[in-house]
Amino acid sequence: MFRSTFLNIKRFSYSYSSNSLLRNRVTNSTKLLSIQNININNRNDSSIIGETQLARNIFFSSYISNVTDYQITKEDEMFSEIEESKTYERRGNFVASRSILGRSLEMTERMIGKKNPITLNILFRLINCEMAIGELSRAQQLANTVLERVDLADSSNDRYTIPSLNNLILCNKYQGNLQLAESNSDKLITLARDRGNRELEIGTLLNKAIIQGLQCNDECQKLFEEAMILSNKYLEPTHPLNEIIYGNYGSYCHSVEKDEMAESLYKKAIESAQSNNNQKELSNILTNYSEFLLDSEQLDRAEEMLKLASAKAEEVYGRQSAKLGSVIYIMAKLYRAKGNAQWAEGFFNRCITIFEDHKNLSTMAQKEQAQKERQETPQYQAGKREIELRTNKEVDIDYGNVLWDFAQMLREKGRVPEAVNLEQRARKLNALEDDE
């Protein structure tokens, strides 16, 4: 699995965002995002459920530094509507906030102009709102609106252009338009080089490599190499980009079965993350390395590494987190491969419990929030996707894979009715559409 912000050689995951509302792995200086799993052979529909061939699972993590984020200012808070919209956002009611921001945008465009910094600031608030709701098509339109209103050649506008391009890349990714994502990455790389911003250049080269990997384009190896060379040349050894590049490049080598090189890169990534005390990325790397050891049939080593990976995931994300669930899923596959069906079944069930609890808690939270908003502010009806982040879709896909693999093990044991039930649940999860 390519896991923190691109994707699965059976499930490949990537996320690239300047919007904190879409991030599920965040530090103050570095944003590590994980995105929905999709099939590297571009088959991202429910037909992936039912494949019998083995595929290597990988997880990429993209890189975004603070300079790629738009920093929301308070200038627009002279308008009372802005504070009102922020109140709704704090409650999780992004639909109500969007309605208010839309009216505020119309007002400021009319009163102070479309290119005024206050107007642009409201535009970014609205982009963040659309992304939180999941309306990526609309967020993409708004990001393009920002780019149309500012002079890209003027470096003083970088605070607008860089996050807008990042938002476009994210929207392109989630909507499956990888070619357009690659094109926007090229624009950002050119801008970074024009400005002499090495960190932005290297980070975007890394993300472009991941985009190409999603398209099964082996040219991505050249970009990984270039990013690694530039990182070693221009960045400090303690820079967090180092372990992210090593880890991603290792995941790519893992996916194409360059096992010796993959192991070397994973070890460098672990060493760098430990040295930099980058605990969240370390958790991701340990998970990927464990799966690599499993895929390369080093089962005893995989078992030892999974103990470290599960301890780290629990420490960083919590005992009931979906991240820990992903590690437990690998454990289940390991013990199945070792022929220990009893242990495998235990881990499959534990993983199912974690994912099911995650889904139930998310659903309950949304229902409670909607009810609260209806009682407090009946003039605003909570939207059906109010605080439904795409993380929920990611869990559906991971959860579907768990159910399917567990079902196949049960079939092998002659427990066909149970297997059929799990397969039906898996198909349902992987057939869900984003707008449902």
Short mmCIF file of C-alpha atoms in Angstrom, two decimals:
data_model
loop_
_atom_site.label_atom_id
_atom_site.label_comp_id
_atom_site.label_asym_id
_atom_site.label_seq_id
_atom_site.Cartn_x
_atom_site.Cartn_y
_atom_site.Cartn_z
CA MET A 1 0.00 0.00 0.00
CA PHE A 2 1.30 3.46 -0.82
CA ARG A 3 0.22 5.17 2.50
CA SER A 4 0.04 9.71 4.44
CA THR A 5 -1.28 11.94 1.64
CA PHE A 6 -0.47 7.82 -2.96
CA LEU A 7 -1.76 4.24 -3.68
CA ASN A 8 -2.23 0.34 -3.64
CA ILE A 9 -0.56 -1.89 -6.27
CA LYS A 10 -3.71 -3.47 -5.35
CA ARG A 11 -4.64 -0.52 -3.17
CA PHE A 12 -2.56 2.61 -3.67
CA SER A 13 -3.08 5.69 -1.52
CA TYR A 14 -2.14 9.37 -1.96
CA SER A 15 -3.15 12.73 -0.75
CA TYR A 16 -1.83 16.17 -1.45
CA SER A 17 -3.59 18.99 0.34
CA SER A 18 -3.09 22.45 1.71
CA ASN A 19 -6.37 22.08 3.55
CA SER A 20 -6.18 20.96 7.17
CA LEU A 21 -9.75 19.68 7.04
CA LEU A 22 -8.72 16.89 4.67
CA ARG A 23 -5.61 15.81 6.50
CA ASN A 24 -5.66 12.86 8.80
CA ARG A 25 -1.93 12.90 9.61
CA VAL A 26 -0.67 16.36 10.49
CA THR A 27 2.31 17.96 12.23
CA ASN A 28 3.02 21.65 12.62
CA SER A 29 5.73 21.73 9.99
CA THR A 30 4.87 18.78 7.82
CA LYS A 31 1.59 17.41 6.57
CA LEU A 32 1.47 13.73 5.86
CA LEU A 33 -1.68 12.64 4.16
CA SER A 34 -3.25 9.41 3.32
CA ILE A 35 -5.83 9.00 0.60
CA GLN A 36 -8.27 6.54 -0.72
CA ASN A 37 -6.93 3.24 -1.96
CA ILE A 38 -7.24 2.69 -5.67
CA ASN A 39 -5.95 0.02 -7.99
CA ILE A 40 -2.59 0.76 -9.63
CA ASN A 41 -3.77 -0.80 -12.86
CA ASN A 42 -6.40 1.94 -12.93
CA ARG A 43 -9.19 -0.47 -12.03
CA ASN A 44 -10.68 1.45 -9.14
CA ASP A 45 -14.19 0.03 -9.27
CA SER A 46 -15.69 -2.74 -7.19
CA SER A 47 -14.24 -5.37 -9.51
CA ILE A 48 -11.06 -5.37 -7.43
CA ILE A 49 -13.04 -7.41 -4.97
CA GLY A 50 -12.76 -10.96 -6.16
CA GLU A 51 -9.33 -10.89 -7.76
CA THR A 52 -7.53 -14.12 -6.99
CA GLN A 53 -4.05 -13.11 -8.10
CA LEU A 54 -1.69 -11.88 -5.43
CA ALA A 55 -0.68 -8.25 -5.58
CA ARG A 56 1.85 -6.33 -3.58
CA ASN A 57 0.26 -3.71 -1.40
CA ILE A 58 2.06 -0.39 -1.04
CA PHE A 59 1.41 2.94 0.64
CA PHE A 60 2.87 6.28 -0.45
CA SER A 61 2.95 9.44 1.62
CA SER A 62 3.02 12.83 -0.03
CA TYR A 63 4.85 15.84 1.34
CA ILE A 64 3.59 19.36 1.94
CA SER A 65 5.43 22.01 3.92
CA ASN A 66 3.95 25.06 5.64
CA VAL A 67 4.90 27.28 2.71
CA THR A 68 2.40 25.43 0.53
CA ASP A 69 -0.51 26.23 2.85
CA TYR A 70 -2.61 29.32 2.50
CA GLN A 71 -2.51 31.15 5.80
CA ILE A 72 -6.01 32.43 6.51
CA THR A 73 -5.92 36.05 7.71
CA LYS A 74 -8.37 37.85 9.99
CA GLU A 75 -8.88 40.89 7.78
CA ASP A 76 -12.25 39.65 6.60
CA GLU A 77 -13.52 39.28 10.16
CA MET A 78 -14.66 42.88 9.99
CA PHE A 79 -17.74 41.27 8.47
CA SER A 80 -19.92 39.66 11.13
CA GLU A 81 -20.84 36.89 8.70
CA ILE A 82 -17.29 35.51 8.79
CA GLU A 83 -17.40 34.94 12.54
CA GLU A 84 -20.79 33.30 12.09
CA SER A 85 -19.37 30.95 9.45
CA LYS A 86 -16.48 30.07 11.76
CA THR A 87 -18.95 29.19 14.51
CA TYR A 88 -20.67 26.70 12.24
CA GLU A 89 -17.34 25.21 11.18
CA ARG A 90 -16.36 24.67 14.80
CA ARG A 91 -19.61 22.74 15.19
CA GLY A 92 -18.84 20.72 12.08
CA ASN A 93 -21.63 22.28 10.03
CA PHE A 94 -19.68 23.11 6.89
CA VAL A 95 -22.83 23.26 4.77
CA ALA A 96 -24.19 26.17 6.80
CA SER A 97 -20.76 27.81 6.78
CA ARG A 98 -20.58 27.46 3.01
CA SER A 99 -23.91 29.20 2.59
CA ILE A 100 -22.76 32.16 4.67
CA LEU A 101 -19.37 32.36 2.94
CA GLY A 102 -21.04 32.29 -0.46
CA ARG A 103 -23.07 35.37 0.44
CA SER A 104 -20.01 37.05 1.94
CA LEU A 105 -18.03 36.42 -1.23
CA GLU A 106 -20.73 38.01 -3.39
CA MET A 107 -20.81 41.03 -1.09
CA THR A 108 -17.05 41.60 -1.01
CA GLU A 109 -16.69 41.12 -4.76
CA ARG A 110 -19.29 43.82 -5.26
CA MET A 111 -18.06 46.20 -2.57
CA ILE A 112 -14.24 45.99 -2.66
CA GLY A 113 -13.42 44.03 -5.82
CA LYS A 114 -12.67 40.50 -6.94
CA LYS A 115 -8.90 40.82 -6.51
CA ASN A 116 -8.90 42.43 -3.08
CA PRO A 117 -6.93 40.39 -0.48
CA ILE A 118 -10.04 40.20 1.73
CA THR A 119 -12.05 38.74 -1.14
CA LEU A 120 -9.32 36.21 -1.91
CA ASN A 121 -9.16 35.26 1.76
CA ILE A 122 -12.88 34.48 1.74
CA LEU A 123 -12.37 32.46 -1.43
CA PHE A 124 -9.87 30.26 0.41
CA ARG A 125 -12.26 29.86 3.33
CA LEU A 126 -14.86 28.69 0.85
CA ILE A 127 -12.39 26.27 -0.80
CA ASN A 128 -11.64 24.74 2.59
CA CYS A 129 -15.36 24.42 3.25
CA GLU A 130 -16.07 22.68 -0.06
CA MET A 131 -13.21 20.26 0.56
CA ALA A 132 -14.47 19.43 4.03
CA ILE A 133 -17.88 18.65 2.59
CA GLY A 134 -16.27 16.65 -0.22
CA GLU A 135 -17.42 18.84 -3.10
CA LEU A 136 -14.09 18.61 -4.90
CA SER A 137 -15.41 19.72 -8.27
CA ARG A 138 -16.60 22.99 -6.77
CA ALA A 139 -13.36 23.39 -4.79
CA GLN A 140 -11.43 22.90 -8.03
CA GLN A 141 -13.46 25.64 -9.72
CA LEU A 142 -12.76 28.04 -6.86
CA ALA A 143 -9.02 27.28 -6.89
CA ASN A 144 -8.96 28.06 -10.61
CA THR A 145 -10.83 31.28 -9.87
CA VAL A 146 -8.03 32.35 -7.53
CA LEU A 147 -5.41 31.62 -10.19
CA GLU A 148 -7.37 33.61 -12.77
CA ARG A 149 -7.44 36.66 -10.48
CA VAL A 150 -3.74 36.89 -9.57
CA ASP A 151 -0.57 37.36 -11.59
CA LEU A 152 1.33 34.08 -11.35
CA ALA A 153 4.58 35.75 -12.44
CA ASP A 154 4.49 38.10 -9.43
CA SER A 155 6.25 36.40 -6.50
CA SER A 156 4.22 38.48 -4.05
CA ASN A 157 1.22 36.41 -5.10
CA ASP A 158 2.89 33.10 -4.18
CA ARG A 159 0.80 32.98 -1.01
CA TYR A 160 -2.18 32.52 -3.31
CA THR A 161 -0.76 30.59 -6.28
CA ILE A 162 1.12 27.85 -4.43
CA PRO A 163 -1.78 26.68 -2.22
CA SER A 164 -4.17 27.01 -5.17
CA LEU A 165 -2.04 24.67 -7.27
CA ASN A 166 -1.79 22.29 -4.32
CA ASN A 167 -5.55 22.31 -3.94
CA LEU A 168 -5.95 21.59 -7.65
CA ILE A 169 -3.58 18.63 -7.42
CA LEU A 170 -5.58 17.22 -4.53
CA CYS A 171 -8.90 17.69 -6.31
CA ASN A 172 -7.51 16.15 -9.52
CA LYS A 173 -6.28 13.15 -7.53
CA TYR A 174 -9.47 12.44 -5.68
CA GLN A 175 -11.50 12.81 -8.86
CA GLY A 176 -9.21 10.37 -10.68
CA ASN A 177 -7.77 12.86 -13.18
CA LEU A 178 -4.13 11.88 -12.74
CA GLN A 179 -2.94 13.44 -15.99
CA LEU A 180 -4.28 16.83 -14.97
CA ALA A 181 -2.73 16.35 -11.53
CA GLU A 182 0.60 15.71 -13.21
CA SER A 183 0.19 18.82 -15.37
CA ASN A 184 -0.50 20.99 -12.31
CA SER A 185 2.48 19.42 -10.56
CA ASP A 186 4.66 20.53 -13.49
CA LYS A 187 3.39 24.09 -13.06
CA LEU A 188 4.28 24.01 -9.39
CA ILE A 189 7.73 22.57 -10.08
CA THR A 190 8.39 25.35 -12.61
CA LEU A 191 7.24 27.96 -10.11
CA ALA A 192 9.46 26.48 -7.39
CA ARG A 193 12.49 26.54 -9.67
CA ASP A 194 11.79 30.13 -10.72
CA ARG A 195 11.68 31.12 -7.06
CA GLY A 196 14.70 29.03 -6.08
CA ASN A 197 12.53 27.20 -3.53
CA ARG A 198 14.33 23.87 -3.28
CA GLU A 199 12.05 22.40 -0.62
CA LEU A 200 8.95 23.04 -2.71
CA GLU A 201 10.67 21.73 -5.84
CA ILE A 202 11.79 18.49 -4.17
CA GLY A 203 8.46 17.91 -2.43
CA THR A 204 6.55 18.42 -5.67
CA LEU A 205 8.93 16.15 -7.61
CA LEU A 206 8.17 13.49 -5.02
CA ASN A 207 4.44 13.97 -5.39
CA LYS A 208 4.70 13.88 -9.19
CA ALA A 209 6.62 10.60 -8.92
CA ILE A 210 3.73 9.19 -6.92
CA ILE A 211 1.22 10.45 -9.49
CA GLN A 212 3.14 8.70 -12.27
CA GLY A 213 3.31 5.56 -10.17
CA LEU A 214 -0.47 5.59 -9.97
CA GLN A 215 -0.55 5.54 -13.75
CA CYS A 216 1.82 2.55 -13.89
CA ASN A 217 4.43 4.83 -15.46
CA ASP A 218 7.90 3.53 -14.67
CA GLU A 219 9.30 6.97 -15.47
CA CYS A 220 8.47 7.72 -11.85
CA GLN A 221 11.73 6.03 -10.84
CA LYS A 222 13.70 8.88 -12.45
CA LEU A 223 11.73 11.39 -10.41
CA PHE A 224 12.33 9.49 -7.17
CA GLU A 225 16.05 9.46 -7.99
CA GLU A 226 16.05 13.17 -8.82
CA ALA A 227 14.19 14.04 -5.62
CA MET A 228 16.65 11.97 -3.57
CA ILE A 229 19.70 13.55 -5.23
CA LEU A 230 18.39 17.09 -4.74
CA SER A 231 17.40 16.34 -1.16
CA ASN A 232 20.88 15.07 -0.33
CA LYS A 233 22.42 18.10 -2.02
CA TYR A 234 20.27 20.95 -0.74
CA LEU A 235 18.45 19.85 2.41
CA GLU A 236 19.74 19.24 5.91
CA PRO A 237 20.02 15.60 7.04
CA THR A 238 17.34 16.35 9.63
CA HIS A 239 14.83 17.57 7.06
CA PRO A 240 11.64 15.44 7.19
CA LEU A 241 11.57 15.17 3.40
CA ASN A 242 14.45 12.70 3.57
CA GLU A 243 12.60 9.84 5.24
CA ILE A 244 9.51 10.52 3.14
CA ILE A 245 11.50 10.22 -0.08
CA TYR A 246 13.27 7.05 1.11
CA GLY A 247 10.00 5.53 2.24
CA ASN A 248 8.12 6.33 -0.96
CA TYR A 249 10.95 5.18 -3.21
CA GLY A 250 11.17 2.01 -1.15
CA SER A 251 7.45 1.45 -1.64
CA TYR A 252 7.84 1.84 -5.40
CA CYS A 253 10.72 -0.67 -5.49
CA HIS A 254 8.60 -2.94 -3.30
CA SER A 255 5.75 -2.75 -5.81
CA VAL A 256 7.95 -3.74 -8.78
CA GLU A 257 9.74 -6.44 -6.78
CA LYS A 258 13.15 -4.78 -6.61
CA ASP A 259 13.45 -6.30 -3.18
CA GLU A 260 17.10 -5.62 -2.38
CA MET A 261 16.79 -1.94 -3.21
CA ALA A 262 13.43 -1.67 -1.44
CA GLU A 263 14.85 -3.09 1.78
CA SER A 264 17.82 -0.73 1.68
CA LEU A 265 15.53 2.28 1.20
CA TYR A 266 13.12 1.20 3.93
CA LYS A 267 16.03 0.89 6.37
CA LYS A 268 17.28 4.36 5.44
CA ALA A 269 13.75 5.74 5.89
CA ILE A 270 13.44 4.14 9.35
CA GLU A 271 16.85 5.45 10.42
CA SER A 272 16.03 8.97 9.20
CA ALA A 273 12.59 9.05 10.82
CA GLN A 274 14.01 7.82 14.13
CA SER A 275 16.81 10.37 13.98
CA ASN A 276 14.32 13.19 13.27
CA ASN A 277 11.80 11.91 15.83
CA ASN A 278 9.20 11.89 13.05
CA GLN A 279 6.89 9.46 14.80
CA LYS A 280 3.94 9.54 12.42
CA GLU A 281 6.05 8.89 9.37
CA LEU A 282 7.98 6.24 11.29
CA SER A 283 4.68 4.47 11.96
CA ASN A 284 3.85 4.54 8.25
CA ILE A 285 7.28 3.26 7.24
CA LEU A 286 7.25 0.42 9.77
CA THR A 287 3.84 -0.65 8.45
CA ASN A 288 5.03 -0.60 4.84
CA TYR A 289 8.26 -2.39 5.70
CA SER A 290 6.32 -5.10 7.52
CA GLU A 291 4.14 -5.65 4.49
CA PHE A 292 7.23 -5.74 2.28
CA LEU A 293 8.72 -8.50 4.45
CA LEU A 294 5.45 -10.41 4.22
CA ASP A 295 5.24 -9.99 0.43
CA SER A 296 8.85 -11.12 0.01
CA GLU A 297 8.05 -14.23 2.11
CA GLN A 298 10.33 -13.29 5.01
CA LEU A 299 7.62 -14.35 7.42
CA ASP A 300 9.57 -14.54 10.69
CA ARG A 301 11.11 -11.13 10.11
CA ALA A 302 7.70 -9.77 9.14
CA GLU A 303 6.27 -11.04 12.43
CA GLU A 304 8.94 -9.25 14.47
CA MET A 305 8.55 -6.03 12.47
CA LEU A 306 4.76 -6.13 12.84
CA LYS A 307 5.16 -6.13 16.62
CA LEU A 308 7.10 -2.87 16.31
CA ALA A 309 4.67 -1.46 13.74
CA SER A 310 1.59 -2.23 15.85
CA ALA A 311 3.17 -0.76 18.99
CA LYS A 312 4.10 2.41 17.11
CA ALA A 313 0.67 2.74 15.43
CA GLU A 314 -1.04 2.33 18.81
CA GLU A 315 1.30 4.89 20.39
CA VAL A 316 0.85 7.47 17.62
CA TYR A 317 -2.77 6.98 16.55
CA GLY A 318 -4.46 5.15 19.42
CA ARG A 319 -5.63 1.64 20.25
CA GLN A 320 -8.88 1.88 18.27
CA SER A 321 -7.52 3.82 15.28
CA ALA A 322 -8.03 2.76 11.67
CA LYS A 323 -4.24 3.03 11.25
CA LEU A 324 -3.74 0.29 13.82
CA GLY A 325 -6.45 -1.65 12.03
CA SER A 326 -4.34 -1.62 8.89
CA VAL A 327 -1.39 -3.12 10.79
CA ILE A 328 -3.60 -5.80 12.31
CA TYR A 329 -4.84 -6.64 8.81
CA ILE A 330 -1.26 -7.38 7.78
CA MET A 331 -0.89 -9.55 10.89
CA ALA A 332 -3.96 -11.54 9.86
CA LYS A 333 -2.48 -12.09 6.40
CA LEU A 334 0.83 -13.12 7.95
CA TYR A 335 -0.67 -15.82 10.17
CA ARG A 336 -2.81 -17.03 7.29
CA ALA A 337 0.38 -17.38 5.23
CA LYS A 338 1.98 -19.26 8.14
CA GLY A 339 -0.93 -21.67 8.25
CA ASN A 340 -2.11 -20.54 11.68
CA ALA A 341 -5.79 -20.11 10.87
CA GLN A 342 -6.84 -19.66 14.50
CA TRP A 343 -4.56 -16.67 15.04
CA ALA A 344 -5.38 -15.26 11.60
CA GLU A 345 -9.10 -15.41 12.38
CA GLY A 346 -8.52 -13.61 15.67
CA PHE A 347 -6.67 -10.79 13.96
CA PHE A 348 -9.25 -10.56 11.15
CA ASN A 349 -12.01 -10.23 13.74
CA ARG A 350 -10.07 -7.62 15.71
CA CYS A 351 -9.51 -5.62 12.52
CA ILE A 352 -13.20 -5.85 11.59
CA THR A 353 -14.14 -4.59 15.05
CA ILE A 354 -11.84 -1.58 14.73
CA PHE A 355 -13.12 -0.62 11.28
CA GLU A 356 -16.75 -1.20 12.24
CA ASP A 357 -16.35 0.92 15.38
CA HIS A 358 -14.74 3.65 13.29
CA LYS A 359 -17.65 3.65 10.88
CA ASN A 360 -20.28 3.55 13.60
CA LEU A 361 -18.69 6.32 15.61
CA SER A 362 -18.37 8.47 12.49
CA THR A 363 -22.03 7.91 11.61
CA MET A 364 -23.22 8.57 15.16
CA ALA A 365 -21.18 11.76 15.37
CA GLN A 366 -22.68 13.04 12.14
CA LYS A 367 -26.25 12.23 13.23
CA GLU A 368 -25.75 13.87 16.62
CA GLN A 369 -24.27 16.95 14.98
CA ALA A 370 -27.16 17.21 12.51
CA GLN A 371 -29.73 16.90 15.32
CA LYS A 372 -27.92 19.52 17.40
CA GLU A 373 -27.83 21.97 14.52
CA ARG A 374 -31.53 21.47 13.73
CA GLN A 375 -32.42 22.21 17.36
CA GLU A 376 -30.16 25.25 17.72
CA THR A 377 -30.54 26.80 14.28
CA PRO A 378 -33.65 25.46 12.50
CA GLN A 379 -33.11 27.88 9.60
CA TYR A 380 -30.12 25.77 8.54
CA GLN A 381 -30.61 22.17 7.56
CA ALA A 382 -27.53 20.04 8.00
CA GLY A 383 -26.25 18.58 4.73
CA LYS A 384 -26.07 14.85 4.15
CA ARG A 385 -22.25 15.01 3.85
CA GLU A 386 -21.76 17.57 6.53
CA ILE A 387 -18.55 16.43 8.20
CA GLU A 388 -18.11 13.30 6.14
CA LEU A 389 -14.47 13.34 5.20
CA ARG A 390 -13.03 11.09 2.59
CA THR A 391 -11.31 9.19 5.38
CA ASN A 392 -14.56 7.29 5.74
CA LYS A 393 -14.33 6.13 2.13
CA GLU A 394 -10.74 5.02 2.71
CA VAL A 395 -11.86 2.89 5.63
CA ASP A 396 -14.61 1.38 3.48
CA ILE A 397 -12.02 0.22 0.93
CA ASP A 398 -9.56 -1.14 3.52
CA TYR A 399 -12.44 -2.73 5.39
CA GLY A 400 -13.69 -4.34 2.18
CA ASN A 401 -10.29 -5.89 1.54
CA VAL A 402 -10.20 -7.27 5.09
CA LEU A 403 -13.63 -8.84 4.69
CA TRP A 404 -12.74 -10.38 1.34
CA ASP A 405 -9.44 -11.91 2.48
CA PHE A 406 -11.08 -13.26 5.62
CA ALA A 407 -13.83 -14.78 3.47
CA GLN A 408 -11.30 -16.60 1.30
CA MET A 409 -9.66 -18.10 4.37
CA LEU A 410 -13.05 -19.31 5.61
CA ARG A 411 -13.78 -20.85 2.21
CA GLU A 412 -10.55 -22.81 2.48
CA LYS A 413 -11.81 -24.16 5.81
CA GLY A 414 -15.19 -25.16 4.34
CA ARG A 415 -17.10 -22.42 6.16
CA VAL A 416 -18.90 -21.35 3.00
CA PRO A 417 -22.01 -19.62 4.43
CA GLU A 418 -19.85 -17.33 6.59
CA ALA A 419 -17.58 -16.65 3.63
CA VAL A 420 -20.50 -15.71 1.38
CA ASN A 421 -21.80 -13.29 4.01
CA LEU A 422 -18.41 -11.57 4.28
CA GLU A 423 -18.04 -11.39 0.50
CA GLN A 424 -21.41 -9.69 0.19
CA ARG A 425 -20.42 -7.13 2.81
CA ALA A 426 -17.11 -6.54 1.04
CA ARG A 427 -18.79 -5.99 -2.32
CA LYS A 428 -21.19 -3.53 -0.76
CA LEU A 429 -18.39 -1.51 0.82
CA ASN A 430 -16.32 -1.33 -2.35
CA ALA A 431 -19.29 -0.43 -4.53
CA LEU A 432 -20.10 2.71 -2.55
CA GLU A 433 -20.00 5.90 -4.57
CA ASP A 434 -18.54 9.13 -3.20
CA ASP A 435 -21.88 10.92 -3.33
CA GLU A 436 -23.80 8.28 -1.45
#
